[in-house]
Amino acid sequence: MKAFSELLDRLVLTPSRNGKLRLLEDYFASVPDPDRGYGLAAITRDLDLRSVKPAMLRGLVAERFDEELFRLSYDYVGDLAETISLIWEGPGGGTRPLSQVVEQLNAASRSDAPALISGMLDRFGPAERYALLKLATGGMRVGVSSRLAKQALARFGDVDVTEIEELWHGLDPPYVSLFAWLDGQGPKPAQAAASPFRPVMLASPLAEAELETLRPQDFMAEWKWDGIRVQAASQDGVRRLYSRTGDDISAAFPDVIGDMDFDGAIDGELLVRKGDAIAPFSDLQQRLNRKTVSKAKLQAFPAFIRAYDLLHEGAENLRPLPFAKRRERLEDFAGHLPSGRFDLSPTIPFKDWAELAEARAAPPDPVIEGVMLKRLDSIYVPGRPKGPWFKWKRDPFIIDAVLMYAQRGHGKRSSFYSDYTFGVWTRDGELVPVGKAYFGFTDEELRQIDKFVRDNTRERFGPVRSVRAEPDFGLVLEVAFEGLNRSKRHKSGVAMRFPRISRLRWDKPPHEADRIETLEALLPD
């Protein structure tokens, strides 16, 4: 536990990507099996320890500490695991192998878990307590994505990250065979999983100035749809649906899985259909991140895939073929798929960049985010190579909104109020929330907003504070976002897509911020 707790602490305090990669490499090199494998699984969120929930931890705290003292401590620290690890009283100083902790937590029933956790908290010091609680609750917010962890593995073993990604779904924690191969002490693990994930090819953002260096005749254009990128893989009767990062999301989309009666792998966009129209992203969200889906949800939000590319057909790997050839194969392949569940991404005819720019400015569907440009001769390679594919998104929408609530952040931001809820004025002069954002500002601006929040707090709700927001006093935020959807969950009736803070408007009085009518005019029909 000591090595694992030190790793978490350093990852939280290390902002750079390369710094995190070095920390992970060092951990893999210095920690023996099976501990390093369980540490990796915890960071990639592939451990599921269901016996420990936050409510149980709060119950343990209530048995030992004054409720008001804990509330004040939690309000100051802003993180449940960190608060408990600091306030817990016990002899400390002890440790255990991470593998032993994981195995005991896995074996514990819900009734046994409280005594097990309490005993470990007594034994461990603050750093190990924090690591234990993060491990037990799955709250590993240390700035490391599953992809970054796999890149660290690849660097550790001096192999290509695509080899790691294509093996990943056939492996289980603690990945002993994987580490034996990366250590040079064993063979490469067999690709045990049928219908494996193939690492996805991504597009680079396009700056309009770059168009002058590109020839229109070298590219094909298609619409960029506002869904989620997926890979539908079907092989030997095994059907899987993957997200762009390789997460298996099959359980949330049994309707799609049920119609994957083919042998191959399709790259496409997962969308929801409402009649003959494409539904907004908010409808797709009703299906995401679910382990089971009710019949009512299946009927109300039917999903389908808009196919972009064909990666495998039968046993044939098509990725080394040029895109133009893969497109031909895809058109023929898609013609044999259920039309209600799969269709083909339409191309955009254009003679020059000016004509494509006109199409981009007036897309035929509000669910379109922009256009994609793909070189006709591009092979399908993992990652984001510069040049073969570009995404040319529509310009973001901009509004001025008023800060209403602020919540403590996590990790290195746990000492700051860094998650902001903002609103606009109604016709009756009331502020209603329209979005929430936690990025887009500099570290210096974060300190400025944090001070404003602390100086102008009206009420406290645990880690959340309501902030003074009146027509003549408050903080105006310039907010950029990609689009709006109607929402019954929000009092304003709208929900933003990808909001971020683009500027602080210290110069602007709140009564000059935007009104709800401005946003309603942007809603799709």
GROMACS .gro file of N, CA, C and O in nm, residues 1 34-35 38 47-52 56 95-121 123-124 132 135-136:
model
  172
    1MET      N    1   0.082  -0.122   0.000
    1MET     CA    2   0.000   0.000   0.000
    1MET      C    3   0.085   0.126   0.000
    1MET      O    4   0.045   0.229  -0.052
   34PRO      N    5   0.176  -0.938  -0.752
   34PRO     CA    6   0.068  -0.885  -0.834
   34PRO      C    7   0.029  -0.741  -0.798
   34PRO      O    8  -0.067  -0.688  -0.853
   35ASP      N    9   0.106  -0.677  -0.707
   35ASP     CA   10   0.068  -0.543  -0.661
   35ASP      C   11   0.061  -0.442  -0.774
   35ASP      O   12  -0.031  -0.360  -0.780
   38TYR      N   13  -0.258  -0.479  -0.974
   38TYR     CA   14  -0.377  -0.426  -0.907
   38TYR      C   15  -0.374  -0.273  -0.903
   38TYR      O   16  -0.478  -0.207  -0.914
   47LEU      N   17  -1.117  -0.225  -1.151
   47LEU     CA   18  -1.149  -0.296  -1.028
   47LEU      C   19  -1.289  -0.255  -0.985
   47LEU      O   20  -1.323  -0.137  -0.986
   48ASP      N   21  -1.370  -0.351  -0.949
   48ASP     CA   22  -1.507  -0.322  -0.906
   48ASP      C   23  -1.528  -0.382  -0.768
   48ASP      O   24  -1.561  -0.499  -0.754
   49LEU      N   25  -1.506  -0.303  -0.665
   49LEU     CA   26  -1.518  -0.349  -0.526
   49LEU      C   27  -1.652  -0.300  -0.473
   49LEU      O   28  -1.664  -0.192  -0.417
   50ARG      N   29  -1.754  -0.380  -0.492
   50ARG     CA   30  -1.891  -0.334  -0.469
   50ARG      C   31  -1.933  -0.329  -0.322
   50ARG      O   32  -2.040  -0.281  -0.290
   51SER      N   33  -1.851  -0.381  -0.234
   51SER     CA   34  -1.892  -0.388  -0.093
   51SER      C   35  -1.874  -0.256  -0.020
   51SER      O   36  -1.918  -0.241   0.093
   52VAL      N   37  -1.808  -0.157  -0.081
   52VAL     CA   38  -1.778  -0.031  -0.013
   52VAL      C   39  -1.846   0.085  -0.086
   52VAL      O   40  -1.822   0.106  -0.206
   56MET      N   41  -2.155   0.401   0.354
   56MET     CA   42  -2.097   0.317   0.459
   56MET      C   43  -1.982   0.390   0.528
   56MET      O   44  -1.968   0.384   0.651
   95THR      N   45   0.124  -0.115   0.731
   95THR     CA   46   0.094  -0.125   0.589
   95THR      C   47   0.067  -0.270   0.555
   95THR      O   48   0.089  -0.360   0.638
   96ARG      N   49   0.018  -0.295   0.436
   96ARG     CA   50  -0.006  -0.430   0.385
   96ARG      C   51   0.020  -0.427   0.235
   96ARG      O   52   0.010  -0.322   0.171
   97PRO      N   53   0.048  -0.542   0.175
   97PRO     CA   54   0.059  -0.545   0.028
   97PRO      C   55  -0.074  -0.504  -0.035
   97PRO      O   56  -0.181  -0.541   0.015
   98LEU      N   57  -0.066  -0.429  -0.143
   98LEU     CA   58  -0.187  -0.387  -0.212
   98LEU      C   59  -0.270  -0.508  -0.254
   98LEU      O   60  -0.394  -0.505  -0.245
   99SER      N   61  -0.205  -0.613  -0.300
   99SER     CA   62  -0.278  -0.732  -0.344
   99SER      C   63  -0.360  -0.792  -0.230
   99SER      O   64  -0.474  -0.837  -0.250
  100GLN      N   65  -0.306  -0.791  -0.109
  100GLN     CA   66  -0.379  -0.846   0.006
  100GLN      C   67  -0.503  -0.761   0.036
  100GLN      O   68  -0.610  -0.814   0.066
  101VAL      N   69  -0.488  -0.629   0.027
  101VAL     CA   70  -0.601  -0.539   0.051
  101VAL      C   71  -0.711  -0.564  -0.052
  101VAL      O   72  -0.830  -0.575  -0.018
  102VAL      N   73  -0.673  -0.573  -0.179
  102VAL     CA   74  -0.772  -0.594  -0.285
  102VAL      C   75  -0.844  -0.727  -0.266
  102VAL      O   76  -0.967  -0.736  -0.277
  103GLU      N   77  -0.768  -0.831  -0.237
  103GLU     CA   78  -0.829  -0.964  -0.220
  103GLU      C   79  -0.923  -0.967  -0.100
  103GLU      O   80  -1.030  -1.030  -0.105
  104GLN      N   81  -0.889  -0.899   0.008
  104GLN     CA   82  -0.977  -0.896   0.126
  104GLN      C   83  -1.103  -0.816   0.095
  104GLN      O   84  -1.214  -0.855   0.137
  105LEU      N   85  -1.090  -0.706   0.025
  105LEU     CA   86  -1.207  -0.626  -0.011
  105LEU      C   87  -1.297  -0.704  -0.107
  105LEU      O   88  -1.420  -0.696  -0.098
  106ASN      N   89  -1.237  -0.777  -0.199
  106ASN     CA   90  -1.316  -0.857  -0.294
  106ASN      C   91  -1.395  -0.966  -0.222
  106ASN      O   92  -1.508  -0.998  -0.261
  107ALA      N   93  -1.335  -1.024  -0.118
  107ALA     CA   94  -1.399  -1.135  -0.048
  107ALA      C   95  -1.501  -1.088   0.055
  107ALA      O   96  -1.585  -1.168   0.100
  108ALA      N   97  -1.497  -0.960   0.093
  108ALA     CA   98  -1.583  -0.911   0.201
  108ALA      C   99  -1.727  -0.896   0.155
  108ALA      O  100  -1.755  -0.847   0.044
  109SER      N  101  -1.819  -0.937   0.240
  109SER     CA  102  -1.960  -0.911   0.213
  109SER      C  103  -1.993  -0.769   0.258
  109SER      O  104  -1.913  -0.703   0.326
  110ARG      N  105  -2.111  -0.721   0.224
  110ARG     CA  106  -2.151  -0.586   0.266
  110ARG      C  107  -2.156  -0.575   0.418
  110ARG      O  108  -2.124  -0.470   0.474
  111SER      N  109  -2.193  -0.684   0.483
  111SER     CA  110  -2.201  -0.678   0.630
  111SER      C  111  -2.064  -0.682   0.694
  111SER      O  112  -2.043  -0.627   0.803
  112ASP      N  113  -1.967  -0.747   0.629
  112ASP     CA  114  -1.831  -0.756   0.684
  112ASP      C  115  -1.746  -0.634   0.650
  112ASP      O  116  -1.646  -0.607   0.719
  113ALA      N  117  -1.782  -0.562   0.545
  113ALA     CA  118  -1.696  -0.453   0.494
  113ALA      C  119  -1.671  -0.343   0.597
  113ALA      O  120  -1.557  -0.295   0.608
  114PRO      N  121  -1.769  -0.297   0.675
  114PRO     CA  122  -1.741  -0.188   0.769
  114PRO      C  123  -1.630  -0.221   0.868
  114PRO      O  124  -1.540  -0.140   0.892
  115ALA      N  125  -1.633  -0.341   0.927
  115ALA     CA  126  -1.530  -0.378   1.023
  115ALA      C  127  -1.394  -0.392   0.955
  115ALA      O  128  -1.291  -0.354   1.012
  116LEU      N  129  -1.393  -0.443   0.832
  116LEU     CA  130  -1.267  -0.458   0.758
  116LEU      C  131  -1.206  -0.322   0.729
  116LEU      O  132  -1.086  -0.299   0.753
  117ILE      N  133  -1.286  -0.230   0.678
  117ILE     CA  134  -1.237  -0.096   0.646
  117ILE      C  135  -1.191  -0.024   0.772
  117ILE      O  136  -1.084   0.039   0.775
  118SER      N  137  -1.270  -0.033   0.876
  118SER     CA  138  -1.235   0.034   1.001
  118SER      C  139  -1.101  -0.017   1.054
  118SER      O  140  -1.015   0.061   1.099
  119GLY      N  141  -1.080  -0.148   1.049
  119GLY     CA  142  -0.954  -0.204   1.096
  119GLY      C  143  -0.835  -0.158   1.013
  119GLY      O  144  -0.728  -0.129   1.067
  120MET      N  145  -0.854  -0.150   0.883
  120MET     CA  146  -0.745  -0.103   0.797
  120MET      C  147  -0.716   0.045   0.821
  120MET      O  148  -0.600   0.087   0.823
  121LEU      N  149  -0.820   0.126   0.840
  121LEU     CA  150  -0.799   0.267   0.870
  121LEU      C  151  -0.721   0.284   1.000
  121LEU      O  152  -0.636   0.373   1.012
  123ARG      N  153  -0.502   0.075   1.117
  123ARG     CA  154  -0.367   0.026   1.097
  123ARG      C  155  -0.282   0.124   1.014
  123ARG      O  156  -0.164   0.142   1.042
  124PHE      N  157  -0.343   0.188   0.913
  124PHE     CA  158  -0.267   0.268   0.817
  124PHE      C  159  -0.246   0.411   0.866
  124PHE      O  160  -0.320   0.463   0.950
  132LEU      N  161  -0.645   0.371   0.035
  132LEU     CA  162  -0.745   0.267   0.061
  132LEU      C  163  -0.885   0.312   0.022
  132LEU      O  164  -0.959   0.240  -0.045
  135LEU      N  165  -0.927   0.351  -0.348
  135LEU     CA  166  -0.931   0.218  -0.406
  135LEU      C  167  -1.068   0.154  -0.384
  135LEU      O  168  -1.130   0.098  -0.476
  136ALA      N  169  -1.117   0.163  -0.262
  136ALA     CA  170  -1.241   0.095  -0.225
  136ALA      C  171  -1.363   0.156  -0.293
  136ALA      O  172  -1.459   0.084  -0.326
   0.00000   0.00000   0.00000
